[in-house]
Amino acid sequence: MDNTVKVTIDGREVSVAQGTPLIEAAASAGIRIPYLCYCPGMKSVGSCRLCVVELEGSRTLVASCARQAKDGMVVRTDTPRVEAARRFVVDLLLSNHPKECLSCDKSGSCGLQDAAYGLGIPKTSYPMKDPGYPLDCSNPFIVRDYNLCVLCGLCIRVCESQSQGILSFMSRGMGMKVGTAKDLPLEESGCDFCGSCVSVCPTAALMEKGRQTRGREWAIERAASVCGYCGCGCETVLNRVDGRVVRVESPDPTAFLCARGRFGLDAYEHPERLRKPLIRRDGTLVECEWDEALDVAAAKLRDVRESAGVGSVGVILGANATCETALALGDIAHRALGDARVGSSARPYGFAVLSRLEESFSDLSVVATSDDIEAASVIVVAGADVTADSPAVGAWITRAQQRGATLVALDSRVTGVAKRADVHLRPRAGALGRALALLAKALLDSGGWDQEFVAARTSGIDELRSHLAQAAGGDWEAETGLSADALAEVAASLAGAKGHVVFVVSAETDDSAVIEGVIDLALLSGCAQGCIAPTTITSNVRGHFELLGDEEASDVVGSDATRALFVWDDDPKGRTFSGSELSSKLAALDALVVATSFMSDTAAAADVVLPVASVAETSGTRVSQEGRVRRQSEAPGTDSMSDFEVLSRMATGLGTALPWDKAEACEQAVATVLAAHRETTDPTSHRLTFPAHSAFGDVPEGSADRPTLLVGGTAFHFDDGLVTRHSALTALEIEGDLFGMNSEDMASLGLVEGSTVSVASDAGEVDAVARTLDSLAPGTAFVPRWSSNAKELLGDDPYDPACMPQHTSVHVRVVVVGTVQGGE
């Protein structure tokens, strides 16, 4: 059915899709209509009246952003009446807009300035009034100058679309302004500093802090790139002046870009950023030139390879490295270093889950994209704290909810997404696997499962019934903390979804019952494609998985055969709990070469340290957790050496050469490997297999001496925090080594906010400052995964790349050392 309509605009006939706003229809014909309150991707409200046009048959002017095109419409955009209306609007706005345009950092991209220029208005004809609002520079990211606000409301609307809703109009008449509840500063209002308000603001009322005087708008060069933090792989636009990144934007101003992606690149201008190579002389690391560092690094690795033989050299690849770096480093490991063993820190971040999905569905087409999530009718988030670990996923879920999707959260914690959920089931900590099993049983018992799909496309339904019957044995309500009625309510939602269900789970989970449970629930719901979203906390886990394959994670550091290590953008010592043991292993190496952005615990023990280029300084590709291949661009004119150049010269120093003479050729090789991995088959049957009862039936119990379950997770900083802790983002992290407890548990121990406690586990004991975290379930405590508290308390096992702090939990004893009267 043809849904196009024909509209005549300024004498030109235009064919557009029915429902297209007139402002967009005009743009398709090359006719630009000025505006302030309009933004593609958001519902128009027509409040600024700058985009008014004449519509044949209408007695009044109409807002072209809010009126949809209909067949046969005749529109005029440049009549004297239209111009007079626009001049009136701009003239009034300028009378309350005291900024001098020549000194304004938004000059050249200001909507009001552009409209005034187009209408030929040099200054207001009305008496000028300065609103007199104080400049708000109190937070680390956004400058608010409401003297320049035109009350378009875009910041309010985009804030609502990103599920924050902290901005609104305050007062009325000439005193109206945009503000937060009780006019609190942004950092006290609940703002997560995604910066979407800045991206849509048409004037300089909202600006990035630090953007001032760093280059005029017309001097900015823009390059498409990708965020290098979490696995969402958000597209970005790097704004550069003289090779320096002065701002990070999203290609779509309404798209979600979290604080890390928008404001986190300032880390690479930090004074502690490594700019020159370091080499160890007389026991001390000192700066040297690139030629010397690369020659010495290659010579040390080559000498160990020749003297100690095959298997003596190990390579560790950081999870955030680009696909090209992974491919080139793998080539060096196998051809130049004599089949050196390669360990990737990406493995524990999701290889096991991706492998299990690929095994069950034959390929990764089962992985849900942002489009799948936003189009779902039911979304089940099982144990994934997406607002902390994968912020963009939280935004996609919000959009789905705004379209009417039902959100179900299964988590013992009250996470950000759980707060917005329509149904929040809180199983006991550690009982998520059994909770999923019981939900599957409730779905089967209800008869609402997709029996036709299961019969045609799956096998193992009888075995699954047997497993679930076993899971439901005993007092499972007491064991999980969930009622039969609550499970039946969620099962009814799944039954009514008719296949449009997406299950969100952390790719880092080490509980096989969780991923098995999600797989079986998806199949029982009639889903085999685009229905499971495994979230990753590092940016290129999916890329490493597709390039390297799911080989068993090798303990490169812990092996006695390892005599030398080449570590690329990773800190195995800093990200494990066995610091003392690993220190002795690193000290015993004959050679240690480390490439890193900042000095790390591992780099401090190195013979040679090579600076790593930032996301903005080296080209390459990353694969997002949803499988989209993203390309990052290289900044011209920087003094950093690209990853490809460093590895190419290392290969030469090791007596060989990379198979590619240019970075572009390596990118093409990556594309070929990814394409081969993605050759799909269409399996006729998927196996329903729940793990044995023992795998999800036993929730670890504490003891009278150590009753509290301590878990490690993400507080704010991604990965090991090495980059984000060198940026302004540290302002969003709770100060000190966070030790969080539920308020009920705090009260039972006689603790108040800021009390000092002694925390002891089998691994160690620390003194910590207790903080209230009511997102936790009673009986549990929390530490950030990479904090010193985590390293002391969560374990002292030898280094194991398959075991990460995210999944480590231990029972601890918490004893009051000192309290603060009345709290902090």
Short mmCIF file of C-alpha atoms in Angstrom, two decimals, residues 148-461:
data_model
loop_
_atom_site.label_atom_id
_atom_site.label_comp_id
_atom_site.label_asym_id
_atom_site.label_seq_id
_atom_site.Cartn_x
_atom_site.Cartn_y
_atom_site.Cartn_z
CA LEU A 148 20.63 32.64 27.27
CA CYS A 149 17.70 30.21 27.49
CA VAL A 150 14.92 30.67 24.91
CA LEU A 151 12.50 28.35 26.78
CA CYS A 152 12.25 25.98 23.81
CA GLY A 153 11.82 23.04 26.23
CA LEU A 154 14.10 20.70 24.26
CA CYS A 155 16.23 19.93 27.31
CA ILE A 156 13.11 19.01 29.30
CA ARG A 157 11.75 16.73 26.60
CA VAL A 158 15.02 14.93 25.89
CA CYS A 159 15.59 14.45 29.64
CA GLU A 160 12.20 12.74 29.86
CA SER A 161 13.00 10.57 26.84
CA GLN A 162 16.19 9.37 28.57
CA SER A 163 14.14 8.33 31.63
CA GLN A 164 15.60 11.02 33.88
CA GLY A 165 12.85 13.65 33.97
CA ILE A 166 14.76 15.93 36.33
CA LEU A 167 14.23 19.16 34.34
CA SER A 168 11.00 21.15 34.12
CA PHE A 169 9.69 24.67 33.65
CA MET A 170 9.59 26.70 36.85
CA SER A 171 7.47 29.79 37.63
CA ARG A 172 5.38 31.61 35.01
CA GLY A 173 5.45 34.66 32.79
CA MET A 174 8.70 36.59 32.51
CA GLY A 175 10.12 34.71 35.50
CA MET A 176 9.80 31.32 33.82
CA LYS A 177 12.99 29.27 33.55
CA VAL A 178 14.14 25.68 33.30
CA GLY A 179 15.32 24.06 36.52
CA THR A 180 15.44 20.97 38.67
CA ALA A 181 13.13 20.09 41.54
CA LYS A 182 13.67 22.64 44.33
CA ASP A 183 16.17 24.28 41.94
CA LEU A 184 18.89 21.92 43.15
CA PRO A 185 22.28 21.79 41.41
CA LEU A 186 22.48 19.06 38.79
CA GLU A 187 24.78 16.87 40.88
CA GLU A 188 22.19 16.83 43.69
CA SER A 189 19.15 16.32 41.46
CA GLY A 190 19.72 12.73 40.35
CA CYS A 191 21.21 13.75 36.99
CA ASP A 192 23.38 11.06 35.43
CA PHE A 193 25.12 13.59 33.16
CA CYS A 194 24.33 11.90 29.89
CA GLY A 195 24.56 15.39 28.40
CA SER A 196 21.59 14.95 26.06
CA CYS A 197 20.29 18.34 27.21
CA VAL A 198 23.50 19.96 25.99
CA SER A 199 23.30 18.21 22.62
CA VAL A 200 19.81 19.54 21.83
CA CYS A 201 20.15 23.07 23.29
CA PRO A 202 19.95 25.56 20.39
CA THR A 203 21.83 28.32 22.24
CA ALA A 204 24.68 28.53 24.76
CA ALA A 205 22.32 28.12 27.73
CA LEU A 206 23.82 24.66 28.19
CA MET A 207 27.45 24.03 27.26
CA GLU A 208 30.11 21.43 27.99
CA LYS A 209 32.37 22.61 30.78
CA GLY A 210 35.84 23.24 29.46
CA ARG A 211 34.56 23.83 25.95
CA GLN A 212 34.99 27.59 26.33
CA THR A 213 37.81 29.23 24.33
CA ARG A 214 38.98 25.90 22.92
CA GLY A 215 38.10 26.72 19.33
CA ARG A 216 35.36 28.48 17.41
CA GLU A 217 32.56 26.40 15.93
CA TRP A 218 33.65 27.01 12.36
CA ALA A 219 37.15 25.71 13.17
CA ILE A 220 35.88 22.36 14.40
CA GLU A 221 36.61 19.24 12.35
CA ARG A 222 34.15 16.41 12.94
CA ALA A 223 34.92 12.73 12.55
CA ALA A 224 32.68 9.72 13.10
CA SER A 225 33.98 7.34 15.74
CA VAL A 226 32.80 5.01 18.51
CA CYS A 227 32.88 5.08 22.29
CA GLY A 228 35.56 2.78 23.71
CA TYR A 229 34.11 2.14 27.16
CA CYS A 230 31.30 -0.46 27.52
CA GLY A 231 30.00 -3.01 25.03
CA CYS A 232 27.11 -0.85 23.77
CA GLY A 233 29.44 0.57 21.13
CA CYS A 234 27.66 3.90 20.89
CA GLU A 235 28.47 5.91 17.81
CA THR A 236 30.14 9.23 18.50
CA VAL A 237 31.28 12.30 16.60
CA LEU A 238 34.65 13.62 17.72
CA ASN A 239 34.91 17.41 17.51
CA ARG A 240 38.55 18.38 17.00
CA VAL A 241 40.41 21.66 16.80
CA ASP A 242 44.07 21.42 15.75
CA GLY A 243 43.97 17.67 16.41
CA ARG A 244 42.64 18.01 19.98
CA VAL A 245 39.25 16.62 20.92
CA VAL A 246 37.24 19.50 22.34
CA ARG A 247 33.85 17.81 22.45
CA VAL A 248 32.20 14.43 21.93
CA GLU A 249 28.71 14.29 20.44
CA SER A 250 26.30 11.66 19.20
CA PRO A 251 25.38 11.60 15.48
CA ASP A 252 21.76 11.80 16.60
CA PRO A 253 21.31 14.54 19.22
CA THR A 254 18.50 12.57 20.86
CA ALA A 255 20.48 9.32 21.06
CA PHE A 256 21.71 8.30 24.49
CA LEU A 257 25.40 8.80 25.20
CA CYS A 258 26.36 8.22 28.81
CA ALA A 259 28.62 10.48 30.87
CA ARG A 260 31.62 8.25 30.18
CA GLY A 261 31.20 8.42 26.43
CA ARG A 262 30.45 12.14 26.30
CA PHE A 263 32.81 13.46 28.97
CA GLY A 264 35.33 10.66 29.52
CA LEU A 265 37.87 11.49 26.80
CA ASP A 266 39.41 14.22 28.93
CA ALA A 267 41.39 11.42 30.57
CA TYR A 268 43.71 11.36 27.58
CA GLU A 269 44.81 14.92 28.31
CA HIS A 270 45.53 14.08 31.94
CA PRO A 271 49.05 15.02 33.13
CA GLU A 272 49.66 11.39 34.12
CA ARG A 273 48.91 10.12 30.62
CA LEU A 274 51.97 8.30 29.27
CA ARG A 275 53.30 10.26 26.31
CA LYS A 276 56.78 8.79 25.90
CA PRO A 277 58.07 5.22 26.24
CA LEU A 278 59.82 4.13 29.41
CA ILE A 279 62.75 1.78 29.77
CA ARG A 280 64.24 0.32 32.94
CA ARG A 281 67.75 1.56 33.70
CA ASP A 282 69.45 0.62 36.97
CA GLY A 283 66.13 -0.56 38.36
CA THR A 284 64.21 2.62 37.50
CA LEU A 285 61.83 3.33 34.62
CA VAL A 286 62.97 6.41 32.70
CA GLU A 287 61.77 8.10 29.52
CA CYS A 288 63.36 7.22 26.20
CA GLU A 289 62.71 7.61 22.49
CA TRP A 290 60.40 5.30 20.54
CA ASP A 291 63.18 3.73 18.47
CA GLU A 292 65.12 2.63 21.53
CA ALA A 293 62.06 1.37 23.38
CA LEU A 294 60.84 -0.73 20.45
CA ASP A 295 64.33 -2.15 19.78
CA VAL A 296 64.85 -3.12 23.43
CA ALA A 297 61.33 -4.57 23.79
CA ALA A 298 61.70 -6.73 20.68
CA ALA A 299 65.20 -7.85 21.68
CA LYS A 300 64.13 -8.94 25.17
CA LEU A 301 61.19 -10.99 23.88
CA ARG A 302 63.27 -12.46 21.07
CA ASP A 303 66.05 -13.50 23.46
CA VAL A 304 63.62 -15.38 25.71
CA ARG A 305 61.96 -17.05 22.73
CA GLU A 306 65.34 -18.26 21.44
CA SER A 307 66.73 -19.36 24.78
CA ALA A 308 63.68 -20.88 26.46
CA GLY A 309 61.83 -22.20 23.39
CA VAL A 310 58.18 -22.66 22.48
CA GLY A 311 55.71 -21.67 25.15
CA SER A 312 58.13 -19.44 27.04
CA VAL A 313 56.58 -16.19 25.87
CA GLY A 314 53.01 -15.22 26.66
CA VAL A 315 50.82 -12.48 25.26
CA ILE A 316 47.94 -10.84 27.11
CA LEU A 317 45.47 -8.77 25.13
CA GLY A 318 43.27 -6.21 26.89
CA ALA A 319 39.54 -6.51 26.35
CA ASN A 320 39.25 -2.97 25.00
CA ALA A 321 41.75 -3.42 22.16
CA THR A 322 40.41 -2.97 18.63
CA CYS A 323 39.85 -5.92 16.33
CA GLU A 324 42.87 -4.90 14.26
CA THR A 325 45.10 -4.82 17.33
CA ALA A 326 43.83 -8.26 18.33
CA LEU A 327 44.51 -9.67 14.86
CA ALA A 328 47.97 -8.10 14.59
CA LEU A 329 49.01 -9.11 18.10
CA GLY A 330 47.78 -12.64 17.46
CA ASP A 331 49.89 -12.77 14.30
CA ILE A 332 52.97 -11.63 16.25
CA ALA A 333 52.28 -14.20 18.96
CA HIS A 334 52.02 -17.13 16.55
CA ARG A 335 54.56 -16.23 13.86
CA ALA A 336 57.11 -13.95 15.53
CA LEU A 337 57.09 -15.35 19.07
CA GLY A 338 56.94 -19.04 18.23
CA ASP A 339 53.29 -19.91 18.90
CA ALA A 340 53.18 -17.83 22.05
CA ARG A 341 50.13 -18.46 24.17
CA VAL A 342 47.57 -15.65 23.98
CA GLY A 343 45.34 -14.70 26.87
CA SER A 344 42.60 -12.11 26.46
CA SER A 345 40.95 -10.39 29.38
CA ALA A 346 37.86 -10.33 27.17
CA ARG A 347 37.32 -14.06 27.84
CA PRO A 348 35.92 -13.78 31.36
CA TYR A 349 33.89 -10.78 30.30
CA GLY A 350 31.57 -12.88 28.15
CA PHE A 351 33.16 -15.65 26.08
CA ALA A 352 31.40 -18.41 28.02
CA VAL A 353 27.95 -16.87 27.54
CA LEU A 354 28.51 -16.07 23.84
CA SER A 355 29.80 -19.60 23.28
CA ARG A 356 26.73 -21.10 24.97
CA LEU A 357 24.42 -18.97 22.82
CA GLU A 358 26.27 -19.95 19.68
CA GLU A 359 26.08 -23.60 20.69
CA SER A 360 22.34 -23.46 21.28
CA PHE A 361 21.38 -21.37 18.26
CA SER A 362 24.26 -22.22 15.84
CA ASP A 363 25.11 -18.52 15.44
CA LEU A 364 24.69 -15.25 17.30
CA SER A 365 21.59 -14.03 15.48
CA VAL A 366 19.81 -14.78 18.75
CA VAL A 367 21.51 -11.68 20.24
CA ALA A 368 19.07 -8.80 20.50
CA THR A 369 19.89 -5.43 18.97
CA SER A 370 18.71 -2.04 20.16
CA ASP A 371 15.91 -2.29 17.57
CA ASP A 372 14.82 -5.66 19.01
CA ILE A 373 14.78 -4.25 22.54
CA GLU A 374 12.86 -1.11 21.61
CA ALA A 375 10.28 -3.16 19.65
CA ALA A 376 9.75 -5.81 22.36
CA SER A 377 6.43 -6.16 24.12
CA VAL A 378 8.00 -7.78 27.20
CA ILE A 379 11.55 -7.26 28.46
CA VAL A 380 12.96 -9.45 31.23
CA VAL A 381 16.17 -8.17 32.86
CA ALA A 382 17.73 -11.06 34.76
CA GLY A 383 20.48 -9.99 37.16
CA ALA A 384 21.96 -7.33 34.86
CA ASP A 385 22.54 -3.87 36.31
CA VAL A 386 22.32 -2.20 32.91
CA THR A 387 22.18 1.39 34.14
CA ALA A 388 25.63 0.86 35.70
CA ASP A 389 27.26 -1.60 33.30
CA SER A 390 25.61 -0.86 29.92
CA PRO A 391 23.89 2.53 30.24
CA ALA A 392 22.65 2.70 26.64
CA VAL A 393 20.72 -0.54 27.16
CA GLY A 394 18.86 1.20 29.95
CA ALA A 395 17.92 3.96 27.49
CA TRP A 396 16.71 1.42 24.92
CA ILE A 397 14.57 -0.23 27.58
CA THR A 398 13.11 3.15 28.54
CA ARG A 399 12.08 3.78 24.94
CA ALA A 400 10.44 0.38 24.82
CA GLN A 401 8.51 1.20 28.00
CA GLN A 402 7.43 4.51 26.53
CA ARG A 403 5.99 2.54 23.62
CA GLY A 404 4.06 0.31 26.00
CA ALA A 405 6.43 -2.61 26.71
CA THR A 406 6.16 -4.47 30.02
CA LEU A 407 9.43 -4.49 31.98
CA VAL A 408 10.19 -7.32 34.39
CA ALA A 409 13.28 -7.25 36.63
CA LEU A 410 14.61 -10.36 38.36
CA ASP A 411 17.29 -9.18 40.74
CA SER A 412 17.93 -9.31 44.45
CA ARG A 413 19.07 -5.68 44.18
CA VAL A 414 16.99 -2.59 43.47
CA THR A 415 18.92 -1.53 40.40
CA GLY A 416 18.15 1.51 38.29
CA VAL A 417 16.15 -0.57 35.83
CA ALA A 418 14.38 -2.41 38.67
CA LYS A 419 13.10 0.93 39.98
CA ARG A 420 11.34 1.49 36.65
CA ALA A 421 10.11 -2.08 36.25
CA ASP A 422 6.43 -2.93 36.05
CA VAL A 423 7.21 -6.09 38.02
CA HIS A 424 10.27 -6.56 40.21
CA LEU A 425 10.92 -10.05 41.55
CA ARG A 426 13.65 -10.11 44.19
CA PRO A 427 15.08 -13.62 44.57
CA ARG A 428 17.55 -14.19 47.36
CA ALA A 429 21.13 -13.27 46.51
CA GLY A 430 22.62 -16.22 44.64
CA ALA A 431 19.25 -17.78 43.76
CA LEU A 432 18.72 -16.21 40.32
CA GLY A 433 19.33 -19.50 38.50
CA ARG A 434 16.66 -21.29 40.49
CA ALA A 435 14.29 -18.33 40.11
CA LEU A 436 14.58 -18.62 36.32
CA ALA A 437 13.94 -22.36 36.57
CA LEU A 438 10.82 -21.77 38.59
CA LEU A 439 9.64 -19.11 36.16
CA ALA A 440 10.03 -21.61 33.31
CA LYS A 441 7.99 -24.12 35.30
CA ALA A 442 5.29 -21.52 35.94
CA LEU A 443 5.17 -20.79 32.20
CA LEU A 444 4.81 -24.49 31.39
CA ASP A 445 2.17 -24.98 34.07
CA SER A 446 0.16 -22.03 32.75
CA GLY A 447 -0.08 -23.59 29.29
CA GLY A 448 0.85 -20.23 27.79
CA TRP A 449 4.14 -21.37 26.30
CA ASP A 450 4.51 -21.55 22.52
CA GLN A 451 3.73 -25.24 22.11
CA GLU A 452 3.74 -25.12 18.32
CA PHE A 453 7.20 -23.53 18.19
CA VAL A 454 8.60 -25.87 20.84
CA ALA A 455 7.29 -28.94 19.01
CA ALA A 456 8.64 -27.79 15.64
CA ARG A 457 11.92 -26.14 16.59
CA THR A 458 13.20 -27.64 19.85
CA SER A 459 14.08 -30.93 21.47
CA GLY A 460 14.41 -31.97 25.10
CA ILE A 461 11.07 -30.77 26.42
#
